[in-house]
JSON list of C-alpha atoms and ligand atoms in Angstrom, two decimals:
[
{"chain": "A", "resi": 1091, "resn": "UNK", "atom": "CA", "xyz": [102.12, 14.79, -19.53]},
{"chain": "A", "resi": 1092, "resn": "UNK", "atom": "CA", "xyz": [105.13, 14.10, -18.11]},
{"chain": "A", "resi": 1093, "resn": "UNK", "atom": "CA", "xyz": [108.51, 11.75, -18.83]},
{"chain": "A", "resi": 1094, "resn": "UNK", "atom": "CA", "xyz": [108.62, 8.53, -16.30]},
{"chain": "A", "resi": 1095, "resn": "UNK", "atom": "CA", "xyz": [111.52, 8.80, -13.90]},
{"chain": "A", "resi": 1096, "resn": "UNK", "atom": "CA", "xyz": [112.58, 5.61, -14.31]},
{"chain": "A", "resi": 1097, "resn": "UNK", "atom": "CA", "xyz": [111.77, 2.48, -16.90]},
{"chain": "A", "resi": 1098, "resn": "UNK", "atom": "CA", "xyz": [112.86, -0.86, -17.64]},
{"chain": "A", "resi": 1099, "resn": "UNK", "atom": "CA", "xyz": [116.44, -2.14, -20.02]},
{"chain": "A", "resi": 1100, "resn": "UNK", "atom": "CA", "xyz": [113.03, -4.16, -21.77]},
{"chain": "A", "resi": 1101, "resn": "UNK", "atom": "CA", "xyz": [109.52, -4.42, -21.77]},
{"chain": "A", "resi": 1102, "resn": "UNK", "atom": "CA", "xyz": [108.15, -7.99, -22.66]},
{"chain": "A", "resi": 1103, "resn": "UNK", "atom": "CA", "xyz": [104.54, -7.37, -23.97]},
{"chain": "A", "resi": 1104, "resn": "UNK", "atom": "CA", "xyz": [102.71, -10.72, -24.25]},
{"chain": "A", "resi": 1105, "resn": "UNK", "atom": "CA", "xyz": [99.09, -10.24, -26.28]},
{"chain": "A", "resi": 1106, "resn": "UNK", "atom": "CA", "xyz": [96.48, -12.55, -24.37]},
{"chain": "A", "resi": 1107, "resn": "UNK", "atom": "CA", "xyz": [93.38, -11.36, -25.99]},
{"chain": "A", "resi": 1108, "resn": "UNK", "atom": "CA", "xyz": [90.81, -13.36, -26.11]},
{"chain": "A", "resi": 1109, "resn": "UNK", "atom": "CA", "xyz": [88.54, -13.98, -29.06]},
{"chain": "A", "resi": 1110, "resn": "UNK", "atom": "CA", "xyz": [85.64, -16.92, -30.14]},
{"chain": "A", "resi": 1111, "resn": "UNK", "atom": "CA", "xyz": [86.71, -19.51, -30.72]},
{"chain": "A", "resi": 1112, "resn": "UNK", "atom": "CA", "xyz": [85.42, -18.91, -34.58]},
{"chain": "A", "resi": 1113, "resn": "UNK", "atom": "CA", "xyz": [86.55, -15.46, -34.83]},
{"chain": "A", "resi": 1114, "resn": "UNK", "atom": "CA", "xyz": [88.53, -15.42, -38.25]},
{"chain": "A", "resi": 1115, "resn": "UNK", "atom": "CA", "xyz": [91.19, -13.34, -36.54]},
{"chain": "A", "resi": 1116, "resn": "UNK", "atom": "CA", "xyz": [91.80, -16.68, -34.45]},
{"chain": "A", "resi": 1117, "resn": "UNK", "atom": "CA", "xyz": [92.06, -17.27, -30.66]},
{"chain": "A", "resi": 1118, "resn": "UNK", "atom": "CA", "xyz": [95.30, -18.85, -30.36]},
{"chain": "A", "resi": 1119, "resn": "UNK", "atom": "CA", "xyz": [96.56, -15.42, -28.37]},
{"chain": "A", "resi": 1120, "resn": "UNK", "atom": "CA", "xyz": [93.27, -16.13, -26.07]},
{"chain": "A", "resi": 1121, "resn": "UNK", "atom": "CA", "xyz": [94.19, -19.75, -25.79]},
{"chain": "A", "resi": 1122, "resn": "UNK", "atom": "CA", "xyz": [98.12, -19.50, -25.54]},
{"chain": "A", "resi": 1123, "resn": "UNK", "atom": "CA", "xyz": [98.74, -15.80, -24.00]},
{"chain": "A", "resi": 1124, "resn": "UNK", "atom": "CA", "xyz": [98.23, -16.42, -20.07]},
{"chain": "A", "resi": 1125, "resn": "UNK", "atom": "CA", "xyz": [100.77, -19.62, -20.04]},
{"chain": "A", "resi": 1126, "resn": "UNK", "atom": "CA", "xyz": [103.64, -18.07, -22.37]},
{"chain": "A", "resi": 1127, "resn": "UNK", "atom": "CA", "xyz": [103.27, -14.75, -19.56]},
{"chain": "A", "resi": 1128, "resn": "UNK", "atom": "CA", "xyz": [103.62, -16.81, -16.78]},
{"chain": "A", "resi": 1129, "resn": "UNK", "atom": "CA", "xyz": [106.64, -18.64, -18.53]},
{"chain": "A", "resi": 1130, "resn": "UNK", "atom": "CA", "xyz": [108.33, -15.34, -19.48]},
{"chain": "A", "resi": 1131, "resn": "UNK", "atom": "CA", "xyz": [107.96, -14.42, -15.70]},
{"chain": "A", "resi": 1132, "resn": "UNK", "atom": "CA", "xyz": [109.34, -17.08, -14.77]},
{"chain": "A", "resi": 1133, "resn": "UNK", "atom": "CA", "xyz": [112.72, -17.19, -16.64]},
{"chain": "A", "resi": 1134, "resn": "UNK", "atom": "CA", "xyz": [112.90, -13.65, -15.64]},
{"chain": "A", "resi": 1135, "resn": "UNK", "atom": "CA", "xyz": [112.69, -14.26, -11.96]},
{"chain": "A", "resi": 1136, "resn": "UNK", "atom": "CA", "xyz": [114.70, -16.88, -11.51]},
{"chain": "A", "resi": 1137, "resn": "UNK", "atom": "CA", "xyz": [117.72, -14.41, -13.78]},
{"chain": "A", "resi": 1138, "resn": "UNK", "atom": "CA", "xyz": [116.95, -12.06, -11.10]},
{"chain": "A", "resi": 1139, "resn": "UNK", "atom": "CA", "xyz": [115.71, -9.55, -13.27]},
{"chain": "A", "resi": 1140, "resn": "UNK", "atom": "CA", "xyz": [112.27, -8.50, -12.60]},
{"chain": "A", "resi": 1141, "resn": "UNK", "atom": "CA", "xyz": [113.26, -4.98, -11.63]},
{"chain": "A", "resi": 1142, "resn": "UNK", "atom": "CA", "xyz": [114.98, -4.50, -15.45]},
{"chain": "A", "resi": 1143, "resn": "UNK", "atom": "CA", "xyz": [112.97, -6.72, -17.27]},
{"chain": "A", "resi": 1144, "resn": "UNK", "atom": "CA", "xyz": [109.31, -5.80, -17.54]},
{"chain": "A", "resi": 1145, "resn": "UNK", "atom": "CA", "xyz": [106.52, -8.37, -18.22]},
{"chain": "A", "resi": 1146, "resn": "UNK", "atom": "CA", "xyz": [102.71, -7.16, -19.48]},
{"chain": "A", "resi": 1147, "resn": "UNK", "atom": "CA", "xyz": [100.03, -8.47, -20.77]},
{"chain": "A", "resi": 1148, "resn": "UNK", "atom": "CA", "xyz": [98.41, -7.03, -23.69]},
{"chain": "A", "resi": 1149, "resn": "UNK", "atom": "CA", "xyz": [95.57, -6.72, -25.60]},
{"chain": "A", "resi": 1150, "resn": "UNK", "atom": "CA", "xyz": [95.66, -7.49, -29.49]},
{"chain": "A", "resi": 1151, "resn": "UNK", "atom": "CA", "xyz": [98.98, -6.52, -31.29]},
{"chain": "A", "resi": 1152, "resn": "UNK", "atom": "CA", "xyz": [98.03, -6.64, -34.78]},
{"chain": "A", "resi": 1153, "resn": "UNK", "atom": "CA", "xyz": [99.75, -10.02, -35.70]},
{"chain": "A", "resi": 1154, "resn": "UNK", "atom": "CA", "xyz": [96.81, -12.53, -34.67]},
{"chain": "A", "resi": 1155, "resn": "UNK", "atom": "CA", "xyz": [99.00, -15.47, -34.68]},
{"chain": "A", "resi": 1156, "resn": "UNK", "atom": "CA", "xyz": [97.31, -18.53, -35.42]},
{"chain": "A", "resi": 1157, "resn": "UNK", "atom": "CA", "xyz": [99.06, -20.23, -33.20]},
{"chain": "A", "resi": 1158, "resn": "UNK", "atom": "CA", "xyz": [100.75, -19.58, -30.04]},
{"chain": "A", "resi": 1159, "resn": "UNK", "atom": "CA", "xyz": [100.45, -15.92, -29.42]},
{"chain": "A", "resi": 1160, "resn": "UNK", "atom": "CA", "xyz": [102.07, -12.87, -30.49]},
{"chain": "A", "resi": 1161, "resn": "UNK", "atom": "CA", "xyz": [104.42, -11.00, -28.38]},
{"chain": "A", "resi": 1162, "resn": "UNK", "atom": "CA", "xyz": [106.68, -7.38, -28.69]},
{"chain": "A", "resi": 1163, "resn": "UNK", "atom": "CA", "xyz": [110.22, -6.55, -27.38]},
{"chain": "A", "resi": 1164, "resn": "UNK", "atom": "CA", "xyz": [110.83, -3.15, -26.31]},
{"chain": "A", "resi": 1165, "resn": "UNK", "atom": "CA", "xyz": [112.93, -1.31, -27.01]},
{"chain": "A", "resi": 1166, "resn": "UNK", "atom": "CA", "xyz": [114.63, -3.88, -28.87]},
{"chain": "A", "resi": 1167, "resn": "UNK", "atom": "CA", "xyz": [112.18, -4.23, -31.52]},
{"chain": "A", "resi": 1168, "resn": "UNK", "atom": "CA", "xyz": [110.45, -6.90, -33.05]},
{"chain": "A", "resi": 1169, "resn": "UNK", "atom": "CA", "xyz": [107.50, -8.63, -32.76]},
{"chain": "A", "resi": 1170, "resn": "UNK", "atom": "CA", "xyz": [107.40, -12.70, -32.17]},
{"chain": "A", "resi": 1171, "resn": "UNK", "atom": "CA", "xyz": [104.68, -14.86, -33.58]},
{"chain": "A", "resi": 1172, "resn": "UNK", "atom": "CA", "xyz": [103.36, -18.47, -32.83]},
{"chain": "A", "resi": 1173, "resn": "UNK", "atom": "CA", "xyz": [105.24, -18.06, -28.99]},
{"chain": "A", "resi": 1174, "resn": "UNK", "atom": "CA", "xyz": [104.84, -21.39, -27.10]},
{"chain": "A", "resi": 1175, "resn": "UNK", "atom": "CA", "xyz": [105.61, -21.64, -23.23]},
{"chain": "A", "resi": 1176, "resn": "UNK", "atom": "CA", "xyz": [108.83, -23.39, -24.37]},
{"chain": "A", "resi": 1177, "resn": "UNK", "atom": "CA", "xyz": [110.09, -20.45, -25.85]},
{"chain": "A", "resi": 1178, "resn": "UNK", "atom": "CA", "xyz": [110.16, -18.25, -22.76]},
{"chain": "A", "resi": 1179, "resn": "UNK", "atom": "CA", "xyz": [114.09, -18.75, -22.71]},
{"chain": "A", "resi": 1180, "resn": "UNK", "atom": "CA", "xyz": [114.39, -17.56, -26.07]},
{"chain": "A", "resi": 1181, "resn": "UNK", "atom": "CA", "xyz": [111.93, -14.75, -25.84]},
{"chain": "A", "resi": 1182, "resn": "UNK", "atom": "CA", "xyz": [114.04, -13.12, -22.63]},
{"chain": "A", "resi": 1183, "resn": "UNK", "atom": "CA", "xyz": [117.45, -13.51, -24.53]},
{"chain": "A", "resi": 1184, "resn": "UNK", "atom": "CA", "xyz": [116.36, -12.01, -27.30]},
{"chain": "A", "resi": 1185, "resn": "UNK", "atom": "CA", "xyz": [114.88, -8.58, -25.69]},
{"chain": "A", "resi": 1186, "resn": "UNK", "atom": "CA", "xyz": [117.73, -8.72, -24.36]},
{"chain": "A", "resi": 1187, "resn": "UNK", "atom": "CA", "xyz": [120.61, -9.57, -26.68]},
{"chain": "A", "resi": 1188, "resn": "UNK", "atom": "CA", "xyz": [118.86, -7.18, -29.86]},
{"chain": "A", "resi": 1189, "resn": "UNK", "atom": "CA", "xyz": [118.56, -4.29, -27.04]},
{"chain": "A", "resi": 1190, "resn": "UNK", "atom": "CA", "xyz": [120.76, -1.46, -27.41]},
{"chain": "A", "resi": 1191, "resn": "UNK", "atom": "CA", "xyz": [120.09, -0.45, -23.34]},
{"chain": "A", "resi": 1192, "resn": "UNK", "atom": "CA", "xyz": [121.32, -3.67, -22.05]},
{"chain": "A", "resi": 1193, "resn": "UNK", "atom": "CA", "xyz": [125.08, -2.94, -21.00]},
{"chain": "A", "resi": 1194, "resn": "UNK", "atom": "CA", "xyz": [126.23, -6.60, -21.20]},
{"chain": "A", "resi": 1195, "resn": "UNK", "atom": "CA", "xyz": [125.25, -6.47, -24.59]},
{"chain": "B", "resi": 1684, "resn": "FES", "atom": "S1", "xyz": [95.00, -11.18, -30.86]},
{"chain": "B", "resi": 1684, "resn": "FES", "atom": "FE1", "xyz": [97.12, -11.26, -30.31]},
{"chain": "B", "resi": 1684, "resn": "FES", "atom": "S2", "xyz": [98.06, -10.07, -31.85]},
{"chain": "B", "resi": 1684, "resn": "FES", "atom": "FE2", "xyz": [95.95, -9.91, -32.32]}
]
């Protein structure tokens, strides 16, 4: 094991897992993950920050939303639940705003 030489100001994980549509742990992650990804991308690229500000898709988080999906900010902290495309904006300022290694904080 060794330390990374380099990692992000924040890491945007977005949970996309996908579940039955009956499973009692829900599929609104399944149903909602890919598009609020792709949204969070988006804000990020067009702030010029996809070099700082990390974007990956996850597996299951332990919330199991259900609705929208759940998603973490690192290393800000906290974890989002019921995320909608439309909050892509939000989700970006706030890993970035709560996060102790941004220096425009
Ligand atoms: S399935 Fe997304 S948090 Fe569990």
């Amino acid at each position: 094991m060794r330390p990374a030489r380099f990692s992000p100001t924040a890491q945007i994980f977005v949970c996309g897992n996908q579940r039955a549509a009956d499973d009692p742990l829900t599929s609104a992650c399944g149903a909602n993950g890919a598009a609020v990804y792709d949204a969070v991308r988006k804000v990020v690229r067009e702030r010029g920050l996809l070099s700082s500000v990390w974007v990956t898709r996850t597996g299951c988080l332990g919330q199991c939303p259900k609705d929208g999906c759940a998603v973490v900010l690192y290393p800000a902290g906290g974890q989002l639940l019921d995320v909608r495309e439309g909050d892509a904006s939000a989700v970006v300022e706030l890993a970035l705003r709560a996060n102790p290694r941004n220096p425009s904080r």
